[in-house]
Amino acid sequence: MSINLERAAMRGRLAELQEEAKRLRLKIEGNATAIRQGLNTALTPVDDLEVPQLSEQMDNLVMAWAELQKVGSDIARLERELR
């Protein structure tokens, strides 16, 4: 594969990763908002908190955050290679 084709492939992969990062940020924001609202004891009495659901949302947030860290690392690596 020629250098130009390799660089084009790297730019394509970079664009894919940047889109994935956007998607993950939206997912994280959605989970964080849901958790924040679910834990608002001014609106929901403590006895009525849906802790199992909130725990699942927190697990989803943690997994998405970990994925975002990996994607961010891959983006940085490709950006360095494309300089």
PDB file of N, CA and C in Angstrom:
ATOM      1  N   MET A   1       0.852  -1.165   0.000  1.00  0.00           N
ATOM      2  CA  MET A   1       0.000   0.000   0.000  1.00  0.00           C
ATOM      3  C   MET A   1       0.903   1.233   0.000  1.00  0.00           C
ATOM      4  N   SER A   2       0.563   2.186  -0.811  1.00  0.00           N
ATOM      5  CA  SER A   2       1.386   3.397  -0.883  1.00  0.00           C
ATOM      6  C   SER A   2       1.159   4.261   0.359  1.00  0.00           C
ATOM      7  N   ILE A   3       2.081   5.172   0.567  1.00  0.00           N
ATOM      8  CA  ILE A   3       2.002   6.078   1.713  1.00  0.00           C
ATOM      9  C   ILE A   3       0.702   6.880   1.677  1.00  0.00           C
ATOM     10  N   ASN A   4       0.309   7.361   0.481  1.00  0.00           N
ATOM     11  CA  ASN A   4      -0.916   8.158   0.370  1.00  0.00           C
ATOM     12  C   ASN A   4      -2.151   7.347   0.741  1.00  0.00           C
ATOM     13  N   LEU A   5      -2.188   6.082   0.314  1.00  0.00           N
ATOM     14  CA  LEU A   5      -3.326   5.229   0.662  1.00  0.00           C
ATOM     15  C   LEU A   5      -3.350   4.946   2.159  1.00  0.00           C
ATOM     16  N   GLU A   6      -2.184   4.748   2.744  1.00  0.00           N
ATOM     17  CA  GLU A   6      -2.113   4.512   4.190  1.00  0.00           C
ATOM     18  C   GLU A   6      -2.607   5.734   4.959  1.00  0.00           C
ATOM     19  N   ARG A   7      -2.172   6.904   4.528  1.00  0.00           N
ATOM     20  CA  ARG A   7      -2.603   8.138   5.204  1.00  0.00           C
ATOM     21  C   ARG A   7      -4.114   8.346   5.045  1.00  0.00           C
ATOM     22  N   ALA A   8      -4.639   8.031   3.873  1.00  0.00           N
ATOM     23  CA  ALA A   8      -6.081   8.160   3.649  1.00  0.00           C
ATOM     24  C   ALA A   8      -6.843   7.193   4.558  1.00  0.00           C
ATOM     25  N   ALA A   9      -6.338   5.979   4.689  1.00  0.00           N
ATOM     26  CA  ALA A   9      -6.966   5.000   5.573  1.00  0.00           C
ATOM     27  C   ALA A   9      -6.909   5.476   7.025  1.00  0.00           C
ATOM     28  N   MET A  10      -5.785   6.055   7.408  1.00  0.00           N
ATOM     29  CA  MET A  10      -5.646   6.571   8.771  1.00  0.00           C
ATOM     30  C   MET A  10      -6.603   7.734   9.016  1.00  0.00           C
ATOM     31  N   ARG A  11      -6.762   8.612   8.023  1.00  0.00           N
ATOM     32  CA  ARG A  11      -7.704   9.730   8.161  1.00  0.00           C
ATOM     33  C   ARG A  11      -9.142   9.210   8.274  1.00  0.00           C
ATOM     34  N   GLY A  12      -9.450   8.172   7.502  1.00  0.00           N
ATOM     35  CA  GLY A  12     -10.780   7.572   7.594  1.00  0.00           C
ATOM     36  C   GLY A  12     -11.032   6.974   8.966  1.00  0.00           C
ATOM     37  N   ARG A  13     -10.048   6.275   9.485  1.00  0.00           N
ATOM     38  CA  ARG A  13     -10.166   5.674  10.822  1.00  0.00           C
ATOM     39  C   ARG A  13     -10.289   6.767  11.882  1.00  0.00           C
ATOM     40  N   LEU A  14      -9.532   7.848  11.716  1.00  0.00           N
ATOM     41  CA  LEU A  14      -9.604   8.967  12.653  1.00  0.00           C
ATOM     42  C   LEU A  14     -11.019   9.556  12.668  1.00  0.00           C
ATOM     43  N   ALA A  15     -11.608   9.733  11.503  1.00  0.00           N
ATOM     44  CA  ALA A  15     -12.973  10.267  11.421  1.00  0.00           C
ATOM     45  C   ALA A  15     -13.961   9.330  12.115  1.00  0.00           C
ATOM     46  N   GLU A  16     -13.794   8.027  11.926  1.00  0.00           N
ATOM     47  CA  GLU A  16     -14.663   7.048  12.593  1.00  0.00           C
ATOM     48  C   GLU A  16     -14.534   7.159  14.107  1.00  0.00           C
ATOM     49  N   LEU A  17     -13.304   7.261  14.582  1.00  0.00           N
ATOM     50  CA  LEU A  17     -13.071   7.356  16.023  1.00  0.00           C
ATOM     51  C   LEU A  17     -13.635   8.651  16.597  1.00  0.00           C
ATOM     52  N   GLN A  18     -13.527   9.736  15.844  1.00  0.00           N
ATOM     53  CA  GLN A  18     -14.074  11.009  16.314  1.00  0.00           C
ATOM     54  C   GLN A  18     -15.596  10.933  16.428  1.00  0.00           C
ATOM     55  N   GLU A  19     -16.240  10.254  15.496  1.00  0.00           N
ATOM     56  CA  GLU A  19     -17.691  10.054  15.572  1.00  0.00           C
ATOM     57  C   GLU A  19     -18.048   9.168  16.763  1.00  0.00           C
ATOM     58  N   GLU A  20     -17.257   8.136  16.989  1.00  0.00           N
ATOM     59  CA  GLU A  20     -17.475   7.250  18.135  1.00  0.00           C
ATOM     60  C   GLU A  20     -17.329   8.035  19.441  1.00  0.00           C
ATOM     61  N   ALA A  21     -16.354   8.926  19.516  1.00  0.00           N
ATOM     62  CA  ALA A  21     -16.168   9.750  20.713  1.00  0.00           C
ATOM     63  C   ALA A  21     -17.393  10.637  20.949  1.00  0.00           C
ATOM     64  N   LYS A  22     -17.949  11.210  19.882  1.00  0.00           N
ATOM     65  CA  LYS A  22     -19.163  12.028  20.015  1.00  0.00           C
ATOM     66  C   LYS A  22     -20.310  11.197  20.574  1.00  0.00           C
ATOM     67  N   ARG A  23     -20.477   9.998  20.016  1.00  0.00           N
ATOM     68  CA  ARG A  23     -21.552   9.111  20.457  1.00  0.00           C
ATOM     69  C   ARG A  23     -21.385   8.754  21.935  1.00  0.00           C
ATOM     70  N   LEU A  24     -20.159   8.436  22.325  1.00  0.00           N
ATOM     71  CA  LEU A  24     -19.902   8.068  23.715  1.00  0.00           C
ATOM     72  C   LEU A  24     -20.142   9.246  24.655  1.00  0.00           C
ATOM     73  N   ARG A  25     -19.756  10.441  24.240  1.00  0.00           N
ATOM     74  CA  ARG A  25     -19.992  11.625  25.081  1.00  0.00           C
ATOM     75  C   ARG A  25     -21.488  11.845  25.305  1.00  0.00           C
ATOM     76  N   LEU A  26     -22.279  11.658  24.249  1.00  0.00           N
ATOM     77  CA  LEU A  26     -23.735  11.794  24.389  1.00  0.00           C
ATOM     78  C   LEU A  26     -24.292  10.732  25.329  1.00  0.00           C
ATOM     79  N   LYS A  27     -23.791   9.522  25.212  1.00  0.00           N
ATOM     80  CA  LYS A  27     -24.235   8.425  26.079  1.00  0.00           C
ATOM     81  C   LYS A  27     -23.882   8.726  27.535  1.00  0.00           C
ATOM     82  N   ILE A  28     -22.665   9.205  27.758  1.00  0.00           N
ATOM     83  CA  ILE A  28     -22.229   9.549  29.110  1.00  0.00           C
ATOM     84  C   ILE A  28     -23.090  10.679  29.665  1.00  0.00           C
ATOM     85  N   GLU A  29     -23.316  11.699  28.866  1.00  0.00           N
ATOM     86  CA  GLU A  29     -24.141  12.834  29.301  1.00  0.00           C
ATOM     87  C   GLU A  29     -25.548  12.371  29.665  1.00  0.00           C
ATOM     88  N   GLY A  30     -26.127  11.506  28.840  1.00  0.00           N
ATOM     89  CA  GLY A  30     -27.468  10.997  29.121  1.00  0.00           C
ATOM     90  C   GLY A  30     -27.525  10.210  30.417  1.00  0.00           C
ATOM     91  N   ASN A  31     -26.553   9.340  30.627  1.00  0.00           N
ATOM     92  CA  ASN A  31     -26.520   8.561  31.866  1.00  0.00           C
ATOM     93  C   ASN A  31     -26.284   9.455  33.075  1.00  0.00           C
ATOM     94  N   ALA A  32     -25.381  10.415  32.949  1.00  0.00           N
ATOM     95  CA  ALA A  32     -25.102  11.320  34.069  1.00  0.00           C
ATOM     96  C   ALA A  32     -26.349  12.130  34.436  1.00  0.00           C
ATOM     97  N   THR A  33     -27.073  12.594  33.425  1.00  0.00           N
ATOM     98  CA  THR A  33     -28.294  13.358  33.674  1.00  0.00           C
ATOM     99  C   THR A  33     -29.343  12.492  34.359  1.00  0.00           C
ATOM    100  N   ALA A  34     -29.525  11.266  33.872  1.00  0.00           N
ATOM    101  CA  ALA A  34     -30.507  10.356  34.467  1.00  0.00           C
ATOM    102  C   ALA A  34     -30.144  10.028  35.914  1.00  0.00           C
ATOM    103  N   ILE A  35     -28.870   9.803  36.171  1.00  0.00           N
ATOM    104  CA  ILE A  35     -28.423   9.497  37.533  1.00  0.00           C
ATOM    105  C   ILE A  35     -28.659  10.704  38.441  1.00  0.00           C
ATOM    106  N   ARG A  36     -28.272  11.872  37.955  1.00  0.00           N
ATOM    107  CA  ARG A  36     -28.445  13.094  38.752  1.00  0.00           C
ATOM    108  C   ARG A  36     -29.923  13.300  39.101  1.00  0.00           C
ATOM    109  N   GLN A  37     -30.801  13.135  38.121  1.00  0.00           N
ATOM    110  CA  GLN A  37     -32.233  13.313  38.368  1.00  0.00           C
ATOM    111  C   GLN A  37     -32.763  12.230  39.301  1.00  0.00           C
ATOM    112  N   GLY A  38     -32.281  11.008  39.106  1.00  0.00           N
ATOM    113  CA  GLY A  38     -32.735   9.896  39.943  1.00  0.00           C
ATOM    114  C   GLY A  38     -32.300  10.006  41.385  1.00  0.00           C
ATOM    115  N   LEU A  39     -31.216  10.718  41.633  1.00  0.00           N
ATOM    116  CA  LEU A  39     -30.706  10.883  42.998  1.00  0.00           C
ATOM    117  C   LEU A  39     -31.154  12.186  43.648  1.00  0.00           C
ATOM    118  N   ASN A  40     -31.974  12.946  42.962  1.00  0.00           N
ATOM    119  CA  ASN A  40     -32.425  14.229  43.501  1.00  0.00           C
ATOM    120  C   ASN A  40     -33.487  13.971  44.567  1.00  0.00           C
ATOM    121  N   THR A  41     -33.058  13.946  45.816  1.00  0.00           N
ATOM    122  CA  THR A  41     -33.980  13.638  46.910  1.00  0.00           C
ATOM    123  C   THR A  41     -34.931  14.794  47.221  1.00  0.00           C
ATOM    124  N   ALA A  42     -34.729  15.939  46.607  1.00  0.00           N
ATOM    125  CA  ALA A  42     -35.704  17.021  46.737  1.00  0.00           C
ATOM    126  C   ALA A  42     -36.963  16.680  45.938  1.00  0.00           C
ATOM    127  N   LEU A  43     -36.788  15.869  44.890  1.00  0.00           N
ATOM    128  CA  LEU A  43     -37.921  15.472  44.045  1.00  0.00           C
ATOM    129  C   LEU A  43     -38.418  14.065  44.347  1.00  0.00           C
ATOM    130  N   THR A  44     -37.505  13.185  44.753  1.00  0.00           N
ATOM    131  CA  THR A  44     -37.846  11.784  45.012  1.00  0.00           C
ATOM    132  C   THR A  44     -37.470  11.445  46.449  1.00  0.00           C
ATOM    133  N   PRO A  45     -38.449  11.050  47.260  1.00  0.00           N
ATOM    134  CA  PRO A  45     -38.115  10.660  48.633  1.00  0.00           C
ATOM    135  C   PRO A  45     -37.093   9.515  48.640  1.00  0.00           C
ATOM    136  N   VAL A  46     -36.255   9.503  49.647  1.00  0.00           N
ATOM    137  CA  VAL A  46     -35.191   8.499  49.748  1.00  0.00           C
ATOM    138  C   VAL A  46     -35.754   7.086  49.646  1.00  0.00           C
ATOM    139  N   ASP A  47     -36.886   6.837  50.277  1.00  0.00           N
ATOM    140  CA  ASP A  47     -37.478   5.494  50.246  1.00  0.00           C
ATOM    141  C   ASP A  47     -37.927   5.077  48.854  1.00  0.00           C
ATOM    142  N   ASP A  48     -38.118   6.041  47.961  1.00  0.00           N
ATOM    143  CA  ASP A  48     -38.594   5.748  46.607  1.00  0.00           C
ATOM    144  C   ASP A  48     -37.485   5.742  45.557  1.00  0.00           C
ATOM    145  N   LEU A  49     -36.241   5.952  45.975  1.00  0.00           N
ATOM    146  CA  LEU A  49     -35.133   5.936  45.009  1.00  0.00           C
ATOM    147  C   LEU A  49     -35.059   4.572  44.327  1.00  0.00           C
ATOM    148  N   GLU A  50     -34.841   4.589  43.042  1.00  0.00           N
ATOM    149  CA  GLU A  50     -34.725   3.346  42.270  1.00  0.00           C
ATOM    150  C   GLU A  50     -33.249   2.978  42.156  1.00  0.00           C
ATOM    151  N   VAL A  51     -32.694   2.532  43.278  1.00  0.00           N
ATOM    152  CA  VAL A  51     -31.260   2.268  43.368  1.00  0.00           C
ATOM    153  C   VAL A  51     -30.788   1.220  42.359  1.00  0.00           C
ATOM    154  N   PRO A  52     -31.493   0.098  42.162  1.00  0.00           N
ATOM    155  CA  PRO A  52     -31.002  -0.867  41.160  1.00  0.00           C
ATOM    156  C   PRO A  52     -30.901  -0.269  39.754  1.00  0.00           C
ATOM    157  N   GLN A  53     -31.897   0.519  39.372  1.00  0.00           N
ATOM    158  CA  GLN A  53     -31.866   1.162  38.051  1.00  0.00           C
ATOM    159  C   GLN A  53     -30.731   2.179  37.988  1.00  0.00           C
ATOM    160  N   LEU A  54     -30.562   2.962  39.039  1.00  0.00           N
ATOM    161  CA  LEU A  54     -29.482   3.949  39.077  1.00  0.00           C
ATOM    162  C   LEU A  54     -28.120   3.273  39.044  1.00  0.00           C
ATOM    163  N   SER A  55     -28.016   2.142  39.710  1.00  0.00           N
ATOM    164  CA  SER A  55     -26.756   1.390  39.707  1.00  0.00           C
ATOM    165  C   SER A  55     -26.425   0.904  38.298  1.00  0.00           C
ATOM    166  N   GLU A  56     -27.435   0.428  37.590  1.00  0.00           N
ATOM    167  CA  GLU A  56     -27.229  -0.021  36.210  1.00  0.00           C
ATOM    168  C   GLU A  56     -26.804   1.148  35.323  1.00  0.00           C
ATOM    169  N   GLN A  57     -27.433   2.299  35.519  1.00  0.00           N
ATOM    170  CA  GLN A  57     -27.054   3.480  34.740  1.00  0.00           C
ATOM    171  C   GLN A  57     -25.623   3.904  35.058  1.00  0.00           C
ATOM    172  N   MET A  58     -25.225   3.779  36.316  1.00  0.00           N
ATOM    173  CA  MET A  58     -23.847   4.114  36.688  1.00  0.00           C
ATOM    174  C   MET A  58     -22.877   3.143  36.037  1.00  0.00           C
ATOM    175  N   ASP A  59     -23.228   1.854  36.020  1.00  0.00           N
ATOM    176  CA  ASP A  59     -22.380   0.864  35.344  1.00  0.00           C
ATOM    177  C   ASP A  59     -22.225   1.215  33.867  1.00  0.00           C
ATOM    178  N   ASN A  60     -23.325   1.603  33.226  1.00  0.00           N
ATOM    179  CA  ASN A  60     -23.273   1.996  31.814  1.00  0.00           C
ATOM    180  C   ASN A  60     -22.397   3.228  31.615  1.00  0.00           C
ATOM    181  N   LEU A  61     -22.499   4.172  32.544  1.00  0.00           N
ATOM    182  CA  LEU A  61     -21.679   5.379  32.466  1.00  0.00           C
ATOM    183  C   LEU A  61     -20.198   5.023  32.584  1.00  0.00           C
ATOM    184  N   VAL A  62     -19.864   4.160  33.526  1.00  0.00           N
ATOM    185  CA  VAL A  62     -18.465   3.758  33.733  1.00  0.00           C
ATOM    186  C   VAL A  62     -17.921   3.054  32.495  1.00  0.00           C
ATOM    187  N   MET A  63     -18.713   2.166  31.908  1.00  0.00           N
ATOM    188  CA  MET A  63     -18.255   1.441  30.714  1.00  0.00           C
ATOM    189  C   MET A  63     -18.064   2.400  29.543  1.00  0.00           C
ATOM    190  N   ALA A  64     -18.995   3.330  29.358  1.00  0.00           N
ATOM    191  CA  ALA A  64     -18.871   4.300  28.264  1.00  0.00           C
ATOM    192  C   ALA A  64     -17.668   5.205  28.486  1.00  0.00           C
ATOM    193  N   TRP A  65     -17.430   5.591  29.737  1.00  0.00           N
ATOM    194  CA  TRP A  65     -16.273   6.439  30.043  1.00  0.00           C
ATOM    195  C   TRP A  65     -14.972   5.708  29.717  1.00  0.00           C
ATOM    196  N   ALA A  66     -14.902   4.421  30.080  1.00  0.00           N
ATOM    197  CA  ALA A  66     -13.697   3.634  29.777  1.00  0.00           C
ATOM    198  C   ALA A  66     -13.494   3.531  28.266  1.00  0.00           C
ATOM    199  N   GLU A  67     -14.579   3.304  27.530  1.00  0.00           N
ATOM    200  CA  GLU A  67     -14.487   3.253  26.067  1.00  0.00           C
ATOM    201  C   GLU A  67     -13.999   4.589  25.515  1.00  0.00           C
ATOM    202  N   LEU A  68     -14.508   5.685  26.078  1.00  0.00           N
ATOM    203  CA  LEU A  68     -14.109   7.017  25.620  1.00  0.00           C
ATOM    204  C   LEU A  68     -12.618   7.245  25.861  1.00  0.00           C
ATOM    205  N   GLN A  69     -12.096   6.763  26.973  1.00  0.00           N
ATOM    206  CA  GLN A  69     -10.663   6.908  27.248  1.00  0.00           C
ATOM    207  C   GLN A  69      -9.839   6.174  26.196  1.00  0.00           C
ATOM    208  N   LYS A  70     -10.274   4.971  25.823  1.00  0.00           N
ATOM    209  CA  LYS A  70      -9.581   4.177  24.800  1.00  0.00           C
ATOM    210  C   LYS A  70      -9.657   4.879  23.448  1.00  0.00           C
ATOM    211  N   VAL A  71     -10.839   5.334  23.087  1.00  0.00           N
ATOM    212  CA  VAL A  71     -11.025   6.031  21.810  1.00  0.00           C
ATOM    213  C   VAL A  71     -10.177   7.299  21.779  1.00  0.00           C
ATOM    214  N   GLY A  72     -10.152   8.033  22.880  1.00  0.00           N
ATOM    215  CA  GLY A  72      -9.335   9.245  22.949  1.00  0.00           C
ATOM    216  C   GLY A  72      -7.859   8.952  22.746  1.00  0.00           C
ATOM    217  N   SER A  73      -7.405   7.861  23.314  1.00  0.00           N
ATOM    218  CA  SER A  73      -6.008   7.448  23.145  1.00  0.00           C
ATOM    219  C   SER A  73      -5.722   7.097  21.686  1.00  0.00           C
ATOM    220  N   ASP A  74      -6.654   6.383  21.066  1.00  0.00           N
ATOM    221  CA  ASP A  74      -6.487   6.016  19.654  1.00  0.00           C
ATOM    222  C   ASP A  74      -6.497   7.256  18.754  1.00  0.00           C
ATOM    223  N   ILE A  75      -7.360   8.211  19.072  1.00  0.00           N
ATOM    224  CA  ILE A  75      -7.415   9.457  18.302  1.00  0.00           C
ATOM    225  C   ILE A  75      -6.087  10.192  18.408  1.00  0.00           C
ATOM    226  N   ALA A  76      -5.562  10.304  19.611  1.00  0.00           N
ATOM    227  CA  ALA A  76      -4.286  11.006  19.816  1.00  0.00           C
ATOM    228  C   ALA A  76      -3.160  10.318  19.051  1.00  0.00           C
ATOM    229  N   ARG A  77      -3.159   8.998  19.063  1.00  0.00           N
ATOM    230  CA  ARG A  77      -2.119   8.243  18.348  1.00  0.00           C
ATOM    231  C   ARG A  77      -2.200   8.508  16.849  1.00  0.00           C
ATOM    232  N   LEU A  78      -3.396   8.454  16.282  1.00  0.00           N
ATOM    233  CA  LEU A  78      -3.555   8.701  14.847  1.00  0.00           C
ATOM    234  C   LEU A  78      -3.205  10.142  14.488  1.00  0.00           C
ATOM    235  N   GLU A  79      -3.598  11.078  15.336  1.00  0.00           N
ATOM    236  CA  GLU A  79      -3.259  12.477  15.061  1.00  0.00           C
ATOM    237  C   GLU A  79      -1.743  12.676  15.056  1.00  0.00           C
ATOM    238  N   ARG A  80      -1.043  12.023  15.972  1.00  0.00           N
ATOM    239  CA  ARG A  80       0.430  12.113  15.972  1.00  0.00           C
ATOM    240  C   ARG A  80       1.002  11.525  14.694  1.00  0.00           C
ATOM    241  N   GLU A  81       0.485  10.389  14.273  1.00  0.00           N
ATOM    242  CA  GLU A  81       0.982   9.720  13.067  1.00  0.00           C
ATOM    243  C   GLU A  81       0.723  10.541  11.805  1.00  0.00           C
ATOM    244  N   LEU A  82      -0.359  11.307  11.809  1.00  0.00           N
ATOM    245  CA  LEU A  82      -0.731  12.079  10.620  1.00  0.00           C
ATOM    246  C   LEU A  82      -0.042  13.439  10.549  1.00  0.00           C
ATOM    247  N   ARG A  83       0.712  13.809  11.554  1.00  0.00           N
ATOM    248  CA  ARG A  83       1.426  15.103  11.518  1.00  0.00           C
ATOM    249  C   ARG A  83       2.550  15.061  10.534  1.00  0.00           C
TER     250      ARG A  83
END
